[in-house]
mmCIF file of C-alpha atoms in Angstrom:
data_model
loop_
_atom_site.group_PDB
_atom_site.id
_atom_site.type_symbol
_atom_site.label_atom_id
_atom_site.label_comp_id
_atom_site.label_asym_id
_atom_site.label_seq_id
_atom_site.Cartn_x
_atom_site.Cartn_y
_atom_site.Cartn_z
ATOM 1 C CA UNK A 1 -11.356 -20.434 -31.412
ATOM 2 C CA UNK A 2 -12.364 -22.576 -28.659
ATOM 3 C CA UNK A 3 -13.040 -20.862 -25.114
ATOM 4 C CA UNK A 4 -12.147 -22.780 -21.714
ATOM 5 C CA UNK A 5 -13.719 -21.455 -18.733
ATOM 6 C CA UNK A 6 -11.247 -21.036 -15.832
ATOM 7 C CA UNK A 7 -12.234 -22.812 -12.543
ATOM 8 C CA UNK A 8 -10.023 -20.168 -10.599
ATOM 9 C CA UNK A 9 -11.431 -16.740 -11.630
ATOM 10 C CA UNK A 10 -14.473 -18.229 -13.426
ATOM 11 C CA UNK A 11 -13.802 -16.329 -17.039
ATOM 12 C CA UNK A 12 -13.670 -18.300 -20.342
ATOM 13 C CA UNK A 13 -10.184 -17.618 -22.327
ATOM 14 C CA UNK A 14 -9.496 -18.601 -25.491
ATOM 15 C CA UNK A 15 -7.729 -21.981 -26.066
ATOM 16 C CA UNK A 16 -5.270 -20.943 -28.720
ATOM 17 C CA UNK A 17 -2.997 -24.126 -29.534
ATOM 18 C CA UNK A 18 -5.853 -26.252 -31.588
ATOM 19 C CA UNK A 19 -4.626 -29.198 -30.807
ATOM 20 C CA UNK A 20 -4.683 -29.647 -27.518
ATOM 21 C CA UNK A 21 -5.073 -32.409 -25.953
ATOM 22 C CA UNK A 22 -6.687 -33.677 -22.722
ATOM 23 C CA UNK A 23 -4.184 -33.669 -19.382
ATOM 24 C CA UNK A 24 -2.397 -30.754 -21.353
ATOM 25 C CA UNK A 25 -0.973 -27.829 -19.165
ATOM 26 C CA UNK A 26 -2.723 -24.200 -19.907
ATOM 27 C CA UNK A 27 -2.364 -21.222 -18.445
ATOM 28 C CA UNK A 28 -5.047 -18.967 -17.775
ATOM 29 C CA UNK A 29 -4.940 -15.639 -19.762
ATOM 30 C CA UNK A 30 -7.078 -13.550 -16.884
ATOM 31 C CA UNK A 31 -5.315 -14.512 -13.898
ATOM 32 C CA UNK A 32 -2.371 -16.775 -14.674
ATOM 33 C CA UNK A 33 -3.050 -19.953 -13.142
ATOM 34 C CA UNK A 34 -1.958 -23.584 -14.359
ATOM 35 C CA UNK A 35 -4.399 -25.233 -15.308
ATOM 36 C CA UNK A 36 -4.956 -28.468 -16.585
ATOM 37 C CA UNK A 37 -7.196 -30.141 -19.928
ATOM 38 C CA UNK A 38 -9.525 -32.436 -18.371
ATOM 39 C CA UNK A 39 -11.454 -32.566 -21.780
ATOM 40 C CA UNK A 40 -11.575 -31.248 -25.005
ATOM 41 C CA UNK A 41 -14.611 -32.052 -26.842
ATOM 42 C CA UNK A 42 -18.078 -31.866 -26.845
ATOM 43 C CA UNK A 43 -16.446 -28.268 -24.989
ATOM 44 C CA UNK A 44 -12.745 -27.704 -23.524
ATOM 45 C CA UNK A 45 -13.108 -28.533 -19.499
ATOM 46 C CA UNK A 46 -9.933 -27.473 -17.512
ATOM 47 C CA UNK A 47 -9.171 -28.236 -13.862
ATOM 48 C CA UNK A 48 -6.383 -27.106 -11.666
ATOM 49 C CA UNK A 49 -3.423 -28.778 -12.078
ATOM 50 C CA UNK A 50 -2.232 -30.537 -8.909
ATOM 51 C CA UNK A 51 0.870 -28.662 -7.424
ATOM 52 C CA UNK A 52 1.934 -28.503 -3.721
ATOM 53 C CA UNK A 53 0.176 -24.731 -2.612
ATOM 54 C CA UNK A 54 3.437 -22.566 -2.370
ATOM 55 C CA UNK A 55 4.511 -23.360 -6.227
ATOM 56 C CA UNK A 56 0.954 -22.844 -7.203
ATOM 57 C CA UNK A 57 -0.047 -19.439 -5.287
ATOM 58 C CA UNK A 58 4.102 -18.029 -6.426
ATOM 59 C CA UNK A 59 3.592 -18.970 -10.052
ATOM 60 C CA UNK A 60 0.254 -17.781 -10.573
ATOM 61 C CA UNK A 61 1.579 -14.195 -9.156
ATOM 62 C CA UNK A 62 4.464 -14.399 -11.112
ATOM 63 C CA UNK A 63 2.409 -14.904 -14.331
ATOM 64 C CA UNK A 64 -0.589 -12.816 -13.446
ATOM 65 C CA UNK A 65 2.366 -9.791 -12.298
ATOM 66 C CA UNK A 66 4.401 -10.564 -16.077
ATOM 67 C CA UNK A 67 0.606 -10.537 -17.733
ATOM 68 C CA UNK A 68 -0.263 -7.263 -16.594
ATOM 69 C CA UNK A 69 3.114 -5.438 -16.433
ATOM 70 C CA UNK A 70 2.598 -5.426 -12.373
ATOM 71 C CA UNK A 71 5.918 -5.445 -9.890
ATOM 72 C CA UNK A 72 6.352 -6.963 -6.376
ATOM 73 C CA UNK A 73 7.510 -5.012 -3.806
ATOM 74 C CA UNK A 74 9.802 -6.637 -0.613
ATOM 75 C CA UNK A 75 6.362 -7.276 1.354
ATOM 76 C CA UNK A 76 5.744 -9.910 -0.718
ATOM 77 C CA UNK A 77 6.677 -12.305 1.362
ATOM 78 C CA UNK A 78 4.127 -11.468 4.137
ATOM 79 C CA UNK A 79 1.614 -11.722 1.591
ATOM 80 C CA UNK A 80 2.276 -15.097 0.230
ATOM 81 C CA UNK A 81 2.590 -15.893 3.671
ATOM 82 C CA UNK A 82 -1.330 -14.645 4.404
ATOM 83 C CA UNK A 83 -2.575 -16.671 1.053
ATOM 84 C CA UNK A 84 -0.943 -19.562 2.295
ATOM 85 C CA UNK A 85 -2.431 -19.441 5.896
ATOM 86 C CA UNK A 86 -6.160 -18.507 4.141
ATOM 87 C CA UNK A 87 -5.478 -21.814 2.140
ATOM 88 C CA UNK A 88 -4.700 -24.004 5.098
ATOM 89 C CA UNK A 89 -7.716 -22.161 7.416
ATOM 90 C CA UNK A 90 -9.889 -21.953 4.437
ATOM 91 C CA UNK A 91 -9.178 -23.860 1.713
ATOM 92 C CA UNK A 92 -7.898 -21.419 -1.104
ATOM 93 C CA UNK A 93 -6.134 -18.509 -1.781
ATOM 94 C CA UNK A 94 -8.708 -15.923 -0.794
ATOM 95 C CA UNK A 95 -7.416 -12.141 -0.399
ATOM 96 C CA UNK A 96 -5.214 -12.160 3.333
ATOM 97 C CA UNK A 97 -6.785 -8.679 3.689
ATOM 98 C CA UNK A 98 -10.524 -10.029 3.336
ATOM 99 C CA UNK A 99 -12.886 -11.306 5.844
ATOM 100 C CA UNK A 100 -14.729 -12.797 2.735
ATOM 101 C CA UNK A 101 -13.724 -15.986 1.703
ATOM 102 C CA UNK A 102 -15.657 -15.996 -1.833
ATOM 103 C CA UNK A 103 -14.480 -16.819 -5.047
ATOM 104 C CA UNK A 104 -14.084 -13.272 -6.066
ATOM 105 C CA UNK A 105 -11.605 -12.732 -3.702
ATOM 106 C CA UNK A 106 -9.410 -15.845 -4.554
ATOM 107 C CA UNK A 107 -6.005 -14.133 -5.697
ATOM 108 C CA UNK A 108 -5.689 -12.266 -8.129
ATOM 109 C CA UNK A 109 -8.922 -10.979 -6.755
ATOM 110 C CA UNK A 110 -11.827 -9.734 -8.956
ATOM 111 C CA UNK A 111 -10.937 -6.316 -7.654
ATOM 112 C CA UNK A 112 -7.351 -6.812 -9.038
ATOM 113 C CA UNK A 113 -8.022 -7.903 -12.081
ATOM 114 C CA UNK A 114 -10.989 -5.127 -12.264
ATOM 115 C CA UNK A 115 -8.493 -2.245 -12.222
ATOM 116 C CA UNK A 116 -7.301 -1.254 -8.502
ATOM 117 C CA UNK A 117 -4.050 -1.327 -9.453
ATOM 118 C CA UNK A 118 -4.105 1.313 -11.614
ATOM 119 C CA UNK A 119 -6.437 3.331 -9.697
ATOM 120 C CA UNK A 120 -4.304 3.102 -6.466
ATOM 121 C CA UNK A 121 -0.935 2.078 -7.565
ATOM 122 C CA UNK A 122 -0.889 -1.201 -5.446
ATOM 123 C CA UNK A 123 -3.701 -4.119 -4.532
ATOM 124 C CA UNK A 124 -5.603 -4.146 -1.150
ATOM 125 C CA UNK A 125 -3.122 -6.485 0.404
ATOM 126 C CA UNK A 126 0.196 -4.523 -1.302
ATOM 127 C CA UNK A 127 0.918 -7.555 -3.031
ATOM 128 C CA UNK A 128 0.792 -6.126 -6.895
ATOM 129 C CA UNK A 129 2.380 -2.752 -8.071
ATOM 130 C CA UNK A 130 2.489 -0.001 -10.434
ATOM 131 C CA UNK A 131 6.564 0.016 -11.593
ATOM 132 C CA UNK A 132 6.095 3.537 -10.561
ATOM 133 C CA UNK A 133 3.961 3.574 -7.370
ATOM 134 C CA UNK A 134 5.377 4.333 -4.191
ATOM 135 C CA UNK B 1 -5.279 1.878 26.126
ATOM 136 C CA UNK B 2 -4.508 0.027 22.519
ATOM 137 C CA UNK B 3 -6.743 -2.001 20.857
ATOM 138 C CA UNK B 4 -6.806 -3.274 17.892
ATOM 139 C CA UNK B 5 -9.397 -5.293 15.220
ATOM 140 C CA UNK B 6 -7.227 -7.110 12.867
ATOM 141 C CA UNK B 7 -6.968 -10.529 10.648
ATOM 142 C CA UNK B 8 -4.629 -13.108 11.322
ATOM 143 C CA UNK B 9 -3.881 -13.232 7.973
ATOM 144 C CA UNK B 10 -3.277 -9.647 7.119
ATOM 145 C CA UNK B 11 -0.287 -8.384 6.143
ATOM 146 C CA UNK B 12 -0.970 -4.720 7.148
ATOM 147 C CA UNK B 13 -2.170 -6.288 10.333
ATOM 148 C CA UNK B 14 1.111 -7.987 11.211
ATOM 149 C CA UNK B 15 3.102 -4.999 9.951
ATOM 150 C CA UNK B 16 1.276 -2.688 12.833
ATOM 151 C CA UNK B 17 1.577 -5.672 15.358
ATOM 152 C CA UNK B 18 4.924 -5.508 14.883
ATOM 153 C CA UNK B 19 5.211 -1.480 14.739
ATOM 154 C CA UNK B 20 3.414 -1.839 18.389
ATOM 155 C CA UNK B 21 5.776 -4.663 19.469
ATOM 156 C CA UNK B 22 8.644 -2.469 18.566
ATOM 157 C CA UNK B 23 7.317 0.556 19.926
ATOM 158 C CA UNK B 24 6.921 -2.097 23.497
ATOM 159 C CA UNK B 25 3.567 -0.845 23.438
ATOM 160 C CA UNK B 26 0.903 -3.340 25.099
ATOM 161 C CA UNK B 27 -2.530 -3.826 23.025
ATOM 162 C CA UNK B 28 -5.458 -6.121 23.027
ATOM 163 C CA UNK B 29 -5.890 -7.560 19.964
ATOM 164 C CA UNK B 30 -8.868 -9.033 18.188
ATOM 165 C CA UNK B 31 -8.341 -11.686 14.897
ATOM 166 C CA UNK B 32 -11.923 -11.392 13.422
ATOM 167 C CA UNK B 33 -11.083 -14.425 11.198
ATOM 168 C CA UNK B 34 -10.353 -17.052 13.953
ATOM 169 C CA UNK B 35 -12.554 -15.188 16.443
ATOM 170 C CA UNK B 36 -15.378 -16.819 18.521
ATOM 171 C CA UNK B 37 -19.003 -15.260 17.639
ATOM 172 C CA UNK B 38 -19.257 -13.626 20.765
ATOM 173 C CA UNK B 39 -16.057 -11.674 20.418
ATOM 174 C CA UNK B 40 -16.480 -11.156 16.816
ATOM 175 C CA UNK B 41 -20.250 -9.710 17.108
ATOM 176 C CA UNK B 42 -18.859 -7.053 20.017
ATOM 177 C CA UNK B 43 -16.158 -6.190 17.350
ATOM 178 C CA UNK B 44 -18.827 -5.786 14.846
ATOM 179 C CA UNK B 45 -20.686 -3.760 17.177
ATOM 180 C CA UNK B 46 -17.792 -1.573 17.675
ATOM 181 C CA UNK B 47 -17.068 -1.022 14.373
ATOM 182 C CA UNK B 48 -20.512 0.231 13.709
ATOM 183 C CA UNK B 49 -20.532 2.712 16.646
ATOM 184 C CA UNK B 50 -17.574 4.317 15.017
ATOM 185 C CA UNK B 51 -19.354 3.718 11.418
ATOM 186 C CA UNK B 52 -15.751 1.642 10.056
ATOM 187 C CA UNK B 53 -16.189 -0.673 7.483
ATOM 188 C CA UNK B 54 -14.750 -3.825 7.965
ATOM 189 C CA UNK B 55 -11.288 -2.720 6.792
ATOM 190 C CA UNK B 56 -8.000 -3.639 8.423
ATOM 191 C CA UNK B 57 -5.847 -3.266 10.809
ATOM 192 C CA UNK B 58 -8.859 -0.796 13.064
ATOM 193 C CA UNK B 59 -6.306 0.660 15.933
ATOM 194 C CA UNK B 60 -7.510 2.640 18.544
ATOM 195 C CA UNK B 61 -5.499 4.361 21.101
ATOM 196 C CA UNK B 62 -7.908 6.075 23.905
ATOM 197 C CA UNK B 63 -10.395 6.099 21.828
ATOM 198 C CA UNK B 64 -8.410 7.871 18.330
ATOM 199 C CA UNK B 65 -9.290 5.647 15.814
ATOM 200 C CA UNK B 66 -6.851 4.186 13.018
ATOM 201 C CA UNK B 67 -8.336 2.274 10.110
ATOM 202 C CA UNK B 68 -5.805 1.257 7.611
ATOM 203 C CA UNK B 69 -1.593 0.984 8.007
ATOM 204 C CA UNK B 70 -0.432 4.196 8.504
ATOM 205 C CA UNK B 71 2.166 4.443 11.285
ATOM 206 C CA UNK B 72 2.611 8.059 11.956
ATOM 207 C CA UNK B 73 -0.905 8.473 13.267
ATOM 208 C CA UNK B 74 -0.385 5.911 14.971
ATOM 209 C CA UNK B 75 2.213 6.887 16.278
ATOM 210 C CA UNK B 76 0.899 10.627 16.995
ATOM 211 C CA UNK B 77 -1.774 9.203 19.112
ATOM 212 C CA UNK B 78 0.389 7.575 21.326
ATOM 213 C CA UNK B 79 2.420 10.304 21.959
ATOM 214 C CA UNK B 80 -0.808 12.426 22.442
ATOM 215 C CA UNK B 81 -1.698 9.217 24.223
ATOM 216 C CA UNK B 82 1.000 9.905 26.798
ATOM 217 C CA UNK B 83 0.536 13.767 27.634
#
């Protein structure tokens, strides 16, 4: 099966429809973003499909949450609000709660999608949940 | 005295501006992301006198410090703020 490396959180995922085609929508299978087939042979190349920043940051929560069983809580919306700021100051979605602006902290950070969640019930920020936290 | 070290961006940081707000308690306040060098290097220097990583909201009330959200210490220090 082909592998497409994602330009958001920089891991390959597998391409599973075979016949894809270039300027096809995919979604990432690490962190949920839309992406978009630039290529597809000599090697898949995806890119980020163009969307205006508040429907790209809300649906690749909304997938990344659904992937990984996460909830939102009602401070969501001061956290979108943060991502959205970072991307006008800085460029892209980087963690509101970081000082870093590196890709690893482009949401759903590296630390996110490393296991905090489970380990303290919530993200950094308090942006993804355990259904059960408090 | 309030002070506090903070992001603009932050959620946590805008939910204890707005705790302090509510509380009508006057703070300086220092946004280490839009900072200027000067003022960011003092916070830095700060933060390393009291050995915090940078971590925020950092509130300190007369000299308690606060890392994190958590509103009932905060909250505790002003009242032992005030005796």
């Amino acid at each position: 099966m082909n592998r497409v490396l994602c330009p958001v959180c920089n891991v390959r995922f597998p391409l599973r429809d075979p016949d894809s085609d270039p300027g096809d929508t995919v979604i990432c299978t690490v962190c949920g973003a839309c992406l978009r087939l630039a290529a597809i042979a000599p090697e898949p190349v995806a890119e980020r499909a163009p969307e205006p920043p508040e429907e790209e940051i809300n649906g690749r929560i909304d997938r990344f949450a659904e992937m990984r069983g996460f909830v939102f809580d009602d401070g969501r919306e001061i956290v979108v609000e943060g991502l959205l700021q970072k991307y006008e100051m800085f460029g892209d979605f980087y963690c509101p709660c970081r000082m870093e602006n590196v890709d690893e902290n482009v949401c759903p950070c590296l630390d996110t999608r490393s296991g905090s969640v489970k380990r303290d019930g919530h993200c950094l920020c308090g942006l993804f949940w355990l259904p059960d936290a408090e | 005295m309030v002070k506090m070290y903070s992001l603009s961006t932050c959620p946590w940081c805008k939910k204890m501006k707005r705790l302090l707000d509510d509380e009508g308690i006057a703070y300086d306040v220092v946004d280490l992301d839009i900072a200027e060098d000067d003022e960011k290097q003092q916070a830095f220097a700060e933060m390393a006198e009291h050995g915090l990583s940078p971590a925020f909201p950092i509130t300190i009330v007369d000299g308690d410090v606060i890392q994190g959200y958590h509103p009932d210490r905060v909250k505790a220090a002003l009242e032992a703020a005030d005796e």
